[in-house]
Tab-separated table of C-alpha atoms in Angstrom:
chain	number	residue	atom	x	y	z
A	520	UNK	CA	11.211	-14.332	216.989
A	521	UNK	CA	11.570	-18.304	218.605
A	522	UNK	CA	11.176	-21.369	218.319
A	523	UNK	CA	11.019	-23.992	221.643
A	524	UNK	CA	14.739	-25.242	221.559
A	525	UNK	CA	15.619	-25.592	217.718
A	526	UNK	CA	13.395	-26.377	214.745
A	527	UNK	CA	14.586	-27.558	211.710
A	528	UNK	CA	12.739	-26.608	208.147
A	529	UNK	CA	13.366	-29.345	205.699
A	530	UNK	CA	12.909	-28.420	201.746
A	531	UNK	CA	10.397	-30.628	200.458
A	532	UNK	CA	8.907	-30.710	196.681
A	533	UNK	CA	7.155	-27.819	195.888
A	534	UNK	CA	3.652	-28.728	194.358
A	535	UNK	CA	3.398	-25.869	192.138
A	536	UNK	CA	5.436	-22.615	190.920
A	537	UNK	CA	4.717	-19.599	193.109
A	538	UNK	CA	5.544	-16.081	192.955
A	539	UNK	CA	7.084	-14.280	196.037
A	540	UNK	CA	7.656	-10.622	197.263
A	541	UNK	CA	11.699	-11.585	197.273
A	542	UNK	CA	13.774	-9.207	195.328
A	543	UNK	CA	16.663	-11.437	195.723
A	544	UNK	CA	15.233	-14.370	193.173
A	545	UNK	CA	14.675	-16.453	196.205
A	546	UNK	CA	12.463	-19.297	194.944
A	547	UNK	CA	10.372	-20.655	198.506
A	548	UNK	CA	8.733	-23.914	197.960
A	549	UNK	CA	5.423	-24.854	198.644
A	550	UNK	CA	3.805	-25.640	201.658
A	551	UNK	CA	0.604	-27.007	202.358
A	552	UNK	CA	-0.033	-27.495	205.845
A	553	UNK	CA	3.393	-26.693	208.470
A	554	UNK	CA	3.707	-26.537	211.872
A	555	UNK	CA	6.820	-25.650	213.892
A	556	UNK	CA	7.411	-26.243	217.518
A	557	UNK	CA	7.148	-28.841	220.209
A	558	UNK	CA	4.350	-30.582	222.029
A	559	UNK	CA	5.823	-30.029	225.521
A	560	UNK	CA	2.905	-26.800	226.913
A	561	UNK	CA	3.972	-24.202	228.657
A	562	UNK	CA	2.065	-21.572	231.029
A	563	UNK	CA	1.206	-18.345	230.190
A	564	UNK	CA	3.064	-16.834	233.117
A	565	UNK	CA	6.467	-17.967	231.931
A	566	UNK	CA	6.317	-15.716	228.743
A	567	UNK	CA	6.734	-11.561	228.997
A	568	UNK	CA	4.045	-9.191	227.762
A	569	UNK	CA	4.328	-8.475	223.850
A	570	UNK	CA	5.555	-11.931	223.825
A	571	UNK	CA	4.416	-14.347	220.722
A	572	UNK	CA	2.535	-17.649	221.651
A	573	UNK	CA	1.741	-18.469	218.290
A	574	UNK	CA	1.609	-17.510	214.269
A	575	UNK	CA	-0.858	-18.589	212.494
A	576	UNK	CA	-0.423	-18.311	208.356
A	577	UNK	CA	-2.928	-19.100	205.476
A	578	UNK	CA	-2.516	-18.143	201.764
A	579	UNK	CA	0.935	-16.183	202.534
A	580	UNK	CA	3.702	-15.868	199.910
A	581	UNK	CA	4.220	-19.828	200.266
A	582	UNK	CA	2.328	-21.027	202.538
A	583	UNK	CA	-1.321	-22.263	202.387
A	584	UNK	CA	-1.351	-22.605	206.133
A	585	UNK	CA	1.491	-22.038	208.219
A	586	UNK	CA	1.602	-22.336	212.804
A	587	UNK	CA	4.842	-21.829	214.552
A	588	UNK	CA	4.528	-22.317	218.389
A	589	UNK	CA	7.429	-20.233	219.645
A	590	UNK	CA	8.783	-20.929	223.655
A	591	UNK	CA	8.567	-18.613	226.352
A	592	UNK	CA	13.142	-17.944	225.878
A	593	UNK	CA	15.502	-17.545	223.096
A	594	UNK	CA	13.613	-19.776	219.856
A	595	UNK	CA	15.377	-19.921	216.467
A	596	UNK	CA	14.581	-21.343	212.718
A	597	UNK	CA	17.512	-22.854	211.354
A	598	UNK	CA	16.527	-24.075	207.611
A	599	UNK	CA	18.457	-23.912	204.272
A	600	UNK	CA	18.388	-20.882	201.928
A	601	UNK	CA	14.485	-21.139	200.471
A	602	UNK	CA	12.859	-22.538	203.075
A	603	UNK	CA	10.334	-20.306	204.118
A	604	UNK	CA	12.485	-18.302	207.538
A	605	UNK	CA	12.287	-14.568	205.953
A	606	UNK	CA	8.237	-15.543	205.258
A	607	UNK	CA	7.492	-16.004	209.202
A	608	UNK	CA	9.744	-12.928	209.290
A	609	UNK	CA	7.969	-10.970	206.805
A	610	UNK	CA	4.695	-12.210	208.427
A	611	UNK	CA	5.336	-11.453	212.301
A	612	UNK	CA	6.233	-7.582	210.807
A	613	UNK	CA	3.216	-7.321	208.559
A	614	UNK	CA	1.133	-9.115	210.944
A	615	UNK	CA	1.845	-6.591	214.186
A	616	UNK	CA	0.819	-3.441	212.297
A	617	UNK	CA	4.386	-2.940	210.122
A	618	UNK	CA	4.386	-1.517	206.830
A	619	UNK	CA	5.587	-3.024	203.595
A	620	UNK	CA	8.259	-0.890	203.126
A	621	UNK	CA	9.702	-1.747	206.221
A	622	UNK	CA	10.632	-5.248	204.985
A	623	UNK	CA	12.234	-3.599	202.098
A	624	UNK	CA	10.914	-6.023	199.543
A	625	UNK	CA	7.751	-5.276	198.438
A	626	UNK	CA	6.084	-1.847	197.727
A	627	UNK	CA	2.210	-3.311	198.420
A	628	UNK	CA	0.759	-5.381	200.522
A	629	UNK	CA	-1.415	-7.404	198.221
A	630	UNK	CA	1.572	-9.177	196.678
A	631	UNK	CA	2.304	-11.317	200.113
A	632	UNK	CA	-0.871	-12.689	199.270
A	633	UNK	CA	-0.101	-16.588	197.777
A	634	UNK	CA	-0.430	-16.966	193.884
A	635	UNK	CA	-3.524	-18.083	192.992
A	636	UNK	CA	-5.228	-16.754	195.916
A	637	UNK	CA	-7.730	-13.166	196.673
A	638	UNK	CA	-6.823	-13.091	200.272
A	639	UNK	CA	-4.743	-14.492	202.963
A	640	UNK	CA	-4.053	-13.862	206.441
A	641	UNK	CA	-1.722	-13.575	209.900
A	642	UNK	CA	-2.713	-14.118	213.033
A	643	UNK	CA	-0.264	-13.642	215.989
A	644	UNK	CA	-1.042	-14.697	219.444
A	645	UNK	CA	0.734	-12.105	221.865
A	646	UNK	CA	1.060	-12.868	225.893
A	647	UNK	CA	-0.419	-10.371	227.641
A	648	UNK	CA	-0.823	-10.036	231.844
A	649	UNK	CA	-1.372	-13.906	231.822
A	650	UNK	CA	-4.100	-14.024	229.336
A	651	UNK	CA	-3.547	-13.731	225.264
A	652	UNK	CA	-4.268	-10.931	222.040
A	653	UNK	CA	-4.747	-12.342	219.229
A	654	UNK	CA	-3.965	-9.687	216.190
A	655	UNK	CA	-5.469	-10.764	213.023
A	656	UNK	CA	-4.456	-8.948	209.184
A	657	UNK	CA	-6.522	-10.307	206.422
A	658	UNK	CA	-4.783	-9.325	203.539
A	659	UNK	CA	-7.539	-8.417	200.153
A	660	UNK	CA	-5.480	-8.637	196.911
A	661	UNK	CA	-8.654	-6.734	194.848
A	662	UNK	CA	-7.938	-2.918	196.224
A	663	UNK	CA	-4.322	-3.640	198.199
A	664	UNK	CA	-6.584	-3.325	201.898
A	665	UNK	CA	-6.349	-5.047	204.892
A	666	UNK	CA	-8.459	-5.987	207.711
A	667	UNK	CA	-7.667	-6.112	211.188
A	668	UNK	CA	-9.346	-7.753	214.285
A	669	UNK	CA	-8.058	-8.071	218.066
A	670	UNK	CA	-9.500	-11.133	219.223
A	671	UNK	CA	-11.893	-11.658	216.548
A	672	UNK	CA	-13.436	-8.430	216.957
A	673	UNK	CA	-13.006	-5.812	214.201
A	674	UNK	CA	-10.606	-2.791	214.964
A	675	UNK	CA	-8.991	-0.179	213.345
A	676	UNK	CA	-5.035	0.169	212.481
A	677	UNK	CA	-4.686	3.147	215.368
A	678	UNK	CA	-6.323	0.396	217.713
A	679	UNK	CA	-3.702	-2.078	216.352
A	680	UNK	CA	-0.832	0.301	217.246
A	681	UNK	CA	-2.148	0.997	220.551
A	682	UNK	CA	-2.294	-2.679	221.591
A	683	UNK	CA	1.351	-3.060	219.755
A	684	UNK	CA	2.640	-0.527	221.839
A	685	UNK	CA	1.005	-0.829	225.345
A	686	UNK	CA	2.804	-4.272	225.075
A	687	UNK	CA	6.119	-2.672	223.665
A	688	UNK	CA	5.967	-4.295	220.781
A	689	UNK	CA	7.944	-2.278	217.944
A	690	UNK	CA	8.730	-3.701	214.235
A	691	UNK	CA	9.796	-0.306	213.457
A	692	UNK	CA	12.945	-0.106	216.046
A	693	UNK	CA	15.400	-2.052	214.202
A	694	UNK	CA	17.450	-2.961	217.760
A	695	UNK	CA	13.966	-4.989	218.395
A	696	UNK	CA	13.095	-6.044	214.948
A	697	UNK	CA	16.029	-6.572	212.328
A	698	UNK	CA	15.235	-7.670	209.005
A	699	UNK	CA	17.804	-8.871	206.866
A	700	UNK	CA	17.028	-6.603	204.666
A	701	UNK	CA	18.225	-3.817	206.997
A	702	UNK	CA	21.075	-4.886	208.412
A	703	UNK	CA	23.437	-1.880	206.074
A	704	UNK	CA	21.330	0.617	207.743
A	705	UNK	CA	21.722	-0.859	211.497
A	706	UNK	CA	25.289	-0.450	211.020
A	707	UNK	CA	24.739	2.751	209.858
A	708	UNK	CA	23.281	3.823	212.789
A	709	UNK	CA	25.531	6.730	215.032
A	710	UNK	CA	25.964	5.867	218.752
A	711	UNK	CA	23.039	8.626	219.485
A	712	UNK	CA	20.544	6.962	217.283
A	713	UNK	CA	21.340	3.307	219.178
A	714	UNK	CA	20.879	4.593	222.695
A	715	UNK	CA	17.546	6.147	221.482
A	716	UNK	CA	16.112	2.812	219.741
A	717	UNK	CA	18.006	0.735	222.802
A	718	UNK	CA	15.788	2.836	224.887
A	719	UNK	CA	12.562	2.991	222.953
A	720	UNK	CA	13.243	-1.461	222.886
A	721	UNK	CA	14.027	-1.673	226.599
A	722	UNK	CA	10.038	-0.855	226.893
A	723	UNK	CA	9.710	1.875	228.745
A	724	UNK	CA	8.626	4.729	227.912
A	725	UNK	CA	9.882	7.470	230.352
A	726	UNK	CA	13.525	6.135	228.940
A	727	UNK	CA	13.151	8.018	226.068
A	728	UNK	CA	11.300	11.271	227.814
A	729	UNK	CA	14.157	11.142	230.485
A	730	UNK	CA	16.986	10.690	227.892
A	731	UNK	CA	15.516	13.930	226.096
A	732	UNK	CA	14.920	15.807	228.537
A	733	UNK	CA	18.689	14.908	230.272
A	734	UNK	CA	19.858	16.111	226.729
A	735	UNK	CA	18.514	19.063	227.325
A	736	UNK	CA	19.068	19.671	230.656
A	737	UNK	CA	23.122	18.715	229.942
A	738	UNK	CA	22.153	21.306	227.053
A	739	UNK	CA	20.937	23.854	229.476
A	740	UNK	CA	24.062	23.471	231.615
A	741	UNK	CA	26.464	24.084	229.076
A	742	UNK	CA	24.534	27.575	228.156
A	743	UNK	CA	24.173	28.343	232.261
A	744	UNK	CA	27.672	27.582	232.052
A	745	UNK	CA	28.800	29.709	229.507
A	746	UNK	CA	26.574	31.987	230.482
A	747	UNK	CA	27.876	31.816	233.982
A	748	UNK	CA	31.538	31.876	232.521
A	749	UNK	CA	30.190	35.643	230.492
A	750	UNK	CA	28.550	37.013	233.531
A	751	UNK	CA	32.331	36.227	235.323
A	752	UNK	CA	33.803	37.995	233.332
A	753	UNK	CA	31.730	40.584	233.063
A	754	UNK	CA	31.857	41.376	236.800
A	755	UNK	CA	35.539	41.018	236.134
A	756	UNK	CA	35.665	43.971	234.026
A	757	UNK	CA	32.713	45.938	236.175
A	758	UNK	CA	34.867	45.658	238.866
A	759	UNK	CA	38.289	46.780	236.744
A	760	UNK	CA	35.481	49.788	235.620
A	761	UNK	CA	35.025	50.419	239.127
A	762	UNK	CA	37.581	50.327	240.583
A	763	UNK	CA	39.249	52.923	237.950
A	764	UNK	CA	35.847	54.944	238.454
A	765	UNK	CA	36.451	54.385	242.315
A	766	UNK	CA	39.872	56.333	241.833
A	767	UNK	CA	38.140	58.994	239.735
A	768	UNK	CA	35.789	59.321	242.483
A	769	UNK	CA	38.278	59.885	245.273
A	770	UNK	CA	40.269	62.673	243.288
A	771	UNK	CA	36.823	63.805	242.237
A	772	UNK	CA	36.137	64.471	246.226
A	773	UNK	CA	39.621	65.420	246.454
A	774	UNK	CA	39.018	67.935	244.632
A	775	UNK	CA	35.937	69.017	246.016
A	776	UNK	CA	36.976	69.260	249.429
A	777	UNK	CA	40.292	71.308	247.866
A	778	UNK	CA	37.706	73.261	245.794
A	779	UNK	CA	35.480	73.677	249.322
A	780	UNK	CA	38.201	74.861	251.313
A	781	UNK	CA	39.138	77.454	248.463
A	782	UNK	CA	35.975	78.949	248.505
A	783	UNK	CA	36.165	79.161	252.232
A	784	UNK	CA	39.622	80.754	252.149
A	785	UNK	CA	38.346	83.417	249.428
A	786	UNK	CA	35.402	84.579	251.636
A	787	UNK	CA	37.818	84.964	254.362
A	788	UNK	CA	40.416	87.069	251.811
A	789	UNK	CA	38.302	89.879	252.507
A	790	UNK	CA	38.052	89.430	256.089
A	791	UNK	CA	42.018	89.297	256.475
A	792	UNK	CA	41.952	92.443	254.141
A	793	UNK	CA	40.067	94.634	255.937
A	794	UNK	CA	41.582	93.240	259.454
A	795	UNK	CA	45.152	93.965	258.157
A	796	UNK	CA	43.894	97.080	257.090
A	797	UNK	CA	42.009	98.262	260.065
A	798	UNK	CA	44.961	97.645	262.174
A	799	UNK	CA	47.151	99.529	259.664
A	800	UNK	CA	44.374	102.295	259.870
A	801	UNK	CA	44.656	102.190	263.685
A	802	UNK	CA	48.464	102.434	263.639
A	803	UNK	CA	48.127	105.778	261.042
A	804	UNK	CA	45.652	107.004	263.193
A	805	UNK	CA	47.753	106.328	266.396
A	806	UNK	CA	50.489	107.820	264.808
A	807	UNK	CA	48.943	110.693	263.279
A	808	UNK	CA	47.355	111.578	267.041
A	809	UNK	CA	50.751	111.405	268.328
A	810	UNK	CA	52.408	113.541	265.439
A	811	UNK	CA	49.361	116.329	266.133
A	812	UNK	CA	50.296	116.337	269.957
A	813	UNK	CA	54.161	116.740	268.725
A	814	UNK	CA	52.753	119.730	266.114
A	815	UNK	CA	51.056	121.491	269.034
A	816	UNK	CA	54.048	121.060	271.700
A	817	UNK	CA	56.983	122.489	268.617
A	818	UNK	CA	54.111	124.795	267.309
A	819	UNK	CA	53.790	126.203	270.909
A	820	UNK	CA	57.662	126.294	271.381
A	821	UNK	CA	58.717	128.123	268.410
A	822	UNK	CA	59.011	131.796	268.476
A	823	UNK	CA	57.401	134.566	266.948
A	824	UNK	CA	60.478	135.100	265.158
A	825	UNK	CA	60.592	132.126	263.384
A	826	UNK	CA	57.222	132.564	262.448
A	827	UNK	CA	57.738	135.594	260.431
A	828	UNK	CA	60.883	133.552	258.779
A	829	UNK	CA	58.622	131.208	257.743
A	830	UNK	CA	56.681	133.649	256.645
A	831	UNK	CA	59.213	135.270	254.518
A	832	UNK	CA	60.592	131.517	253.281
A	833	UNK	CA	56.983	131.035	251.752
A	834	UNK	CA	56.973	134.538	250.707
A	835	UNK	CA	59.785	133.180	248.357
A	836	UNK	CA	59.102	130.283	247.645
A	837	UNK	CA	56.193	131.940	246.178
A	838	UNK	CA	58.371	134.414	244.666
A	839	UNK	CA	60.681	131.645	243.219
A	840	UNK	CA	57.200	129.599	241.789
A	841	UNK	CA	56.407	132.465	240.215
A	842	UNK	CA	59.665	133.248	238.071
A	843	UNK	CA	59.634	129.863	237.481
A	844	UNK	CA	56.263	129.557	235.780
A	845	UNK	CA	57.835	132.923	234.069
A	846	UNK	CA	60.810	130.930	232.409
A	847	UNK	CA	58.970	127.500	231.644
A	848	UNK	CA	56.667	130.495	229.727
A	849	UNK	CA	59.407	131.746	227.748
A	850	UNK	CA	60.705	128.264	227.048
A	851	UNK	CA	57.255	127.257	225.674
A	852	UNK	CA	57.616	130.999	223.031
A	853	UNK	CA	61.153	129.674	222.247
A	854	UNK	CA	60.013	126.170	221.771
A	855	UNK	CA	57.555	127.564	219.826
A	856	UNK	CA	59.876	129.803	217.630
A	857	UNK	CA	62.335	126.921	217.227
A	858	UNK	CA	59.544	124.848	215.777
A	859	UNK	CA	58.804	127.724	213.709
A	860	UNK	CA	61.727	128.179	212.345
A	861	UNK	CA	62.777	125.044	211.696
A	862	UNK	CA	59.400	125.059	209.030
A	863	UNK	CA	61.282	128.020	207.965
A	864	UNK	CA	64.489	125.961	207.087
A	865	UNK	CA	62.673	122.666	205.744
A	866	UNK	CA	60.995	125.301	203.390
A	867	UNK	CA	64.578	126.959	202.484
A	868	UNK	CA	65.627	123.788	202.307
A	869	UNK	CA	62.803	122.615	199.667
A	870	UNK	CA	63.314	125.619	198.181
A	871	UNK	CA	67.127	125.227	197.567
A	872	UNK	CA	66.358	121.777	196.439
A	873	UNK	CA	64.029	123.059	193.656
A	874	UNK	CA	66.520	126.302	192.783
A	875	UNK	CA	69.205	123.483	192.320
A	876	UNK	CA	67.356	121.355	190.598
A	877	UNK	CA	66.424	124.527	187.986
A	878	UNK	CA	70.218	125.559	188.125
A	879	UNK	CA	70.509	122.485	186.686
A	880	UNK	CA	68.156	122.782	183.908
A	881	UNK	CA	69.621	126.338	183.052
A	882	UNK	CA	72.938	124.473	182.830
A	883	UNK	CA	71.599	122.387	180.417
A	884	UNK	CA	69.902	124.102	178.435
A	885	UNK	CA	73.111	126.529	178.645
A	886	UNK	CA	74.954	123.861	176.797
A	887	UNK	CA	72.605	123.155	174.348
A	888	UNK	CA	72.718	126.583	173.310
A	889	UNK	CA	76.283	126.311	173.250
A	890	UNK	CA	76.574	123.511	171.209
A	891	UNK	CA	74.127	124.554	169.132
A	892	UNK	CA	76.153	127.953	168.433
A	893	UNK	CA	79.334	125.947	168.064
A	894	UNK	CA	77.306	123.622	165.597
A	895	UNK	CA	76.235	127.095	163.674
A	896	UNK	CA	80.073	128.246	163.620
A	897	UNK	CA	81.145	125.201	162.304
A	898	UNK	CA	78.349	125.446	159.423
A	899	UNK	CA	79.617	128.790	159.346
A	900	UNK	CA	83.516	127.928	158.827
A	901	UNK	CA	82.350	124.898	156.418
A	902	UNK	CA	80.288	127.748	153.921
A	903	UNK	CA	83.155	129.671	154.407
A	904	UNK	CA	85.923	127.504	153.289
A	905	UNK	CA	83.182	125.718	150.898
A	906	UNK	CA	82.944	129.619	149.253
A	907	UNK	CA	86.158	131.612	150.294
A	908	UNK	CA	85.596	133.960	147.171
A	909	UNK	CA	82.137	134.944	147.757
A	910	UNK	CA	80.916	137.510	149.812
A	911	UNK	CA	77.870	137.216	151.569
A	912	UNK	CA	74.477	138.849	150.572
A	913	UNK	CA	73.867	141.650	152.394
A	914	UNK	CA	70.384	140.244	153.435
A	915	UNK	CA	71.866	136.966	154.418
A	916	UNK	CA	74.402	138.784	156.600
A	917	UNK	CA	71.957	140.602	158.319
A	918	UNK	CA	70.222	137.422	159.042
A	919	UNK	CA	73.107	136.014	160.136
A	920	UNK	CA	74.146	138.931	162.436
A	921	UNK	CA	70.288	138.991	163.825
A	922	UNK	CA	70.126	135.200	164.351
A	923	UNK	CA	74.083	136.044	166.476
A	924	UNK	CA	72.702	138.494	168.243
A	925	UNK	CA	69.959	136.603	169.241
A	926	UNK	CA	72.067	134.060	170.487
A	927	UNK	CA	73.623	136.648	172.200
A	928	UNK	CA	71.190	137.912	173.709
A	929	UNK	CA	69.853	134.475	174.818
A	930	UNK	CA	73.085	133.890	176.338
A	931	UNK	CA	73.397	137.010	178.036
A	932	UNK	CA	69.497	136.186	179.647
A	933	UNK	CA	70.344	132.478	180.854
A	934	UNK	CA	73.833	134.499	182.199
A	935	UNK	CA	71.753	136.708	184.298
A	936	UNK	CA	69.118	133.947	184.941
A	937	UNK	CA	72.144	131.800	186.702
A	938	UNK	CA	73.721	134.467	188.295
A	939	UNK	CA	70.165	135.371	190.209
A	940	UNK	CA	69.473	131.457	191.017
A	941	UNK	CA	73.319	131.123	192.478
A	942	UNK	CA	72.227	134.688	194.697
A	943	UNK	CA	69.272	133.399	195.940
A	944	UNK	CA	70.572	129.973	196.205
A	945	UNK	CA	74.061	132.235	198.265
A	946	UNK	CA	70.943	133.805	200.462
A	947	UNK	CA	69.302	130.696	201.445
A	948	UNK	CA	72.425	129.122	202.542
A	949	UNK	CA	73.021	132.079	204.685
A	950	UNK	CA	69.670	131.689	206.344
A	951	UNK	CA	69.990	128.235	207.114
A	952	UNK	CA	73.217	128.823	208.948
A	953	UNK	CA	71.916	131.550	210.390
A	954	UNK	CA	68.465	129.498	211.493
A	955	UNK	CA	70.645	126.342	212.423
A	956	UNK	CA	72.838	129.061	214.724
A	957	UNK	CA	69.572	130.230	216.842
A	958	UNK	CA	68.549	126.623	216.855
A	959	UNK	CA	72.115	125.666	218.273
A	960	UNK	CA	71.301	128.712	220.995
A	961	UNK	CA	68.319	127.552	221.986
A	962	UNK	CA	68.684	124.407	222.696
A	963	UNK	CA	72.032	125.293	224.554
A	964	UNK	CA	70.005	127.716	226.451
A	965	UNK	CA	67.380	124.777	227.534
């Protein structure tokens, strides 16, 4: 936004109160009719596309009508505080197709329109190929619209935009248009984010395009990169897995060709079997031939004499085979009669075990009897001495005498009864001597 050289806004009296969009309480004054800017002309072909000629105001914020005549190079608008700069501000953003909440001050558009007033307007004059667009926004307070015309013809807000931006115009990119409003969230702005508005200002268009796609080229690099940098060192370790399945291989073949030649040298076992064997075959046969020719030449030597010695030699060895089969037959009936008896004495002996064991059992029950007769004498000797005077009955000394000689009698049996076990138990040790004597023989004899 310019002004030819320098131009100075002086406060004058304001004519009447007025009510402004400001949210900062800053009171403008009233102006009636204003111009700003020199009276030297200058061409058309000294000022850039998208570059403003001229703003026109009427009924807006403080102005009733308002022209600045900006140069063709750097213009500024050097006034005190309430003079009226942030109103051509306000109106070159409003006035090229900007929102109201880009300006940050008010929320709708009717309330730029002067107090007192239903409508008011901006025109700005815009240098384009040598020639001029004028933009026009007449601003309706009843219903908050607006109505736009490109040089004086009636167009839409998309057409507005279009024109705006074919000439690079851009309120919206605060590194083109900086309100003062905004100046906390330019310098807020990260490196990234001021390239990409630097580039969308600079005007052109592929800047942008060529900026985003060089992101993402850089972007694709990295990943072919890293991607490059995996498939390294993946072939790294195929190439460690080969080479270790290289090694397996060449023992694997190793081993084949070991394996191969086995089974080569196994069929050929038999072969060198039954080669060593034929030739051992030959050399028995050989040998055997010349054996039969010696047979026939000692056979054809010997004498009929020593034939009939021969004769008589197998005539005993015969003789000789046939007393021995003889004895190894008597030594099988003696083997046999030694096993025999020695059943014999393991039955003695079982049997001597069992007399011994009743011997025994007489003996015991031999002195049970005699204690139990030396237990009756002493009842005996006790009733005597108890009753020295009287005589026994003559019934209870025949009881008595009976009940003796049954003891007697009893002792007399198991007497009889031991003597007979200690005879046969006499007899059985004399035919176990006598068996273990004929075993003795025998074997001695074998």
């Amino acid at each position: 936004m310019s002004v030819p050289a320098t131009a100075r806004l002086v406060k004058p009296e304001p004519t009447q109160p007025s009510q402004t969009p400001d949210s900062d309480a800053e009171s403008e004054p009233d102006f009636s009719a204003f111009h700003i800017g020199n009276s030297v002309a200058h061409n058309l072909g000294d000022y850039r596309d998208g570059s403003i000629t001229q703003i026109s105001l009427k009924n807006f914020v403080t102005y009733d009508r308002m022209e600045v005549t900006p140069g063709p190079h750097m213009n500024m608008i050097i006034g005190p505080n309430g003079t009226g700069k942030s109103t051509i501000v306000c109106a070159i953003a409003l006035g090229l197709g900007g929102r109201p909440s880009l300006l940050g001050r008010a929320k709708d558009i009717s309330e730029f329109v002067k107090h007192g007033h239903e409508r008011g307007s901006i025109e700005i004059t815009l240098a384009s190929a040598g020639t001029e667009v004028k933009v026009r926004r007449e601003i309706v307070r009843e219903g908050n619209k607006s109505i736009w015309k490109i040089n004086g013809r009636s167009a839409s807000f998309a057409e507005v935009q279009k024109t705006t931006k074919n000439l690079c115009v851009q309120v919206d990119n605060l590194c083109q248009f900086l309100p003062q409003d905004r100046v906390v969230e330019f310098s807020k702005m990260s490196p990234q984010e001021l390239l990409k508005e630097t580039q969308k200002a600079v005007g052109r268009e592929d800047l942008l395009q060529l900026q985003v796609e060089l992101a993402e080229h850089r972007l694709k690099e990295r990943q072919t990169m890293g991607e490059l940098h995996r498939l390294a060192q993946d072939v790294d370790s195929l190439r460690k897995q080969n080479e270790v399945l290289e090694r397996d291989v060449e023992r694997w073949q190793a081993r084949e060709a070991a394996e191969s030649q086995l089974r080569v040298l196994e069929a050929l076992v038999p072969v060198v079997r039954y080669t060593d064997t034929k030739a051992e075959h030959d050399r028995a046969k050989e040998a055997r031939k010349h054996a039969h020719a010696h047979y026939l030449e000692v056979k054809n030597a010997v004498s009929d004499g020593v034939e009939e010695e021969i004769e008589q030699l197998e005539s005993q060895i015969a003789l000789n085979e046939r007393q021995r089969r003889q004895v190894q037959d008597e030594l099988s009936t003696e083997q046999r009669a030694t096993q025999q008896r020695t059943s014999r004495l393991e039955r003695f002996e079982t049997r001597q075990r069992d007399l011994s064991a009743e011997l025994e059992e007489i003996g015991k029950r031999v002195q049970r009897r005699r204690e139990q007769i030396a237990k009756l004498r002493t009842e005996i000797s006790k009733l005597e001495d108890a009753h020295p005077e009287e005589k026994p009955q003559e019934g209870d000394s025949r009881e008595l005498m009976q009940v003796a000689s049954e003891l007697s009698k009893q002792k007399l049996e198991l007497k009889n009864e031991i003597i007979q076990l200690q005879d046969s138990q006499k007899g059985l040790l004399r035919s176990n001597r006598q068996l273990t004597t004929d075993m003795n023989s025998n074997d001695r004899q074998l």
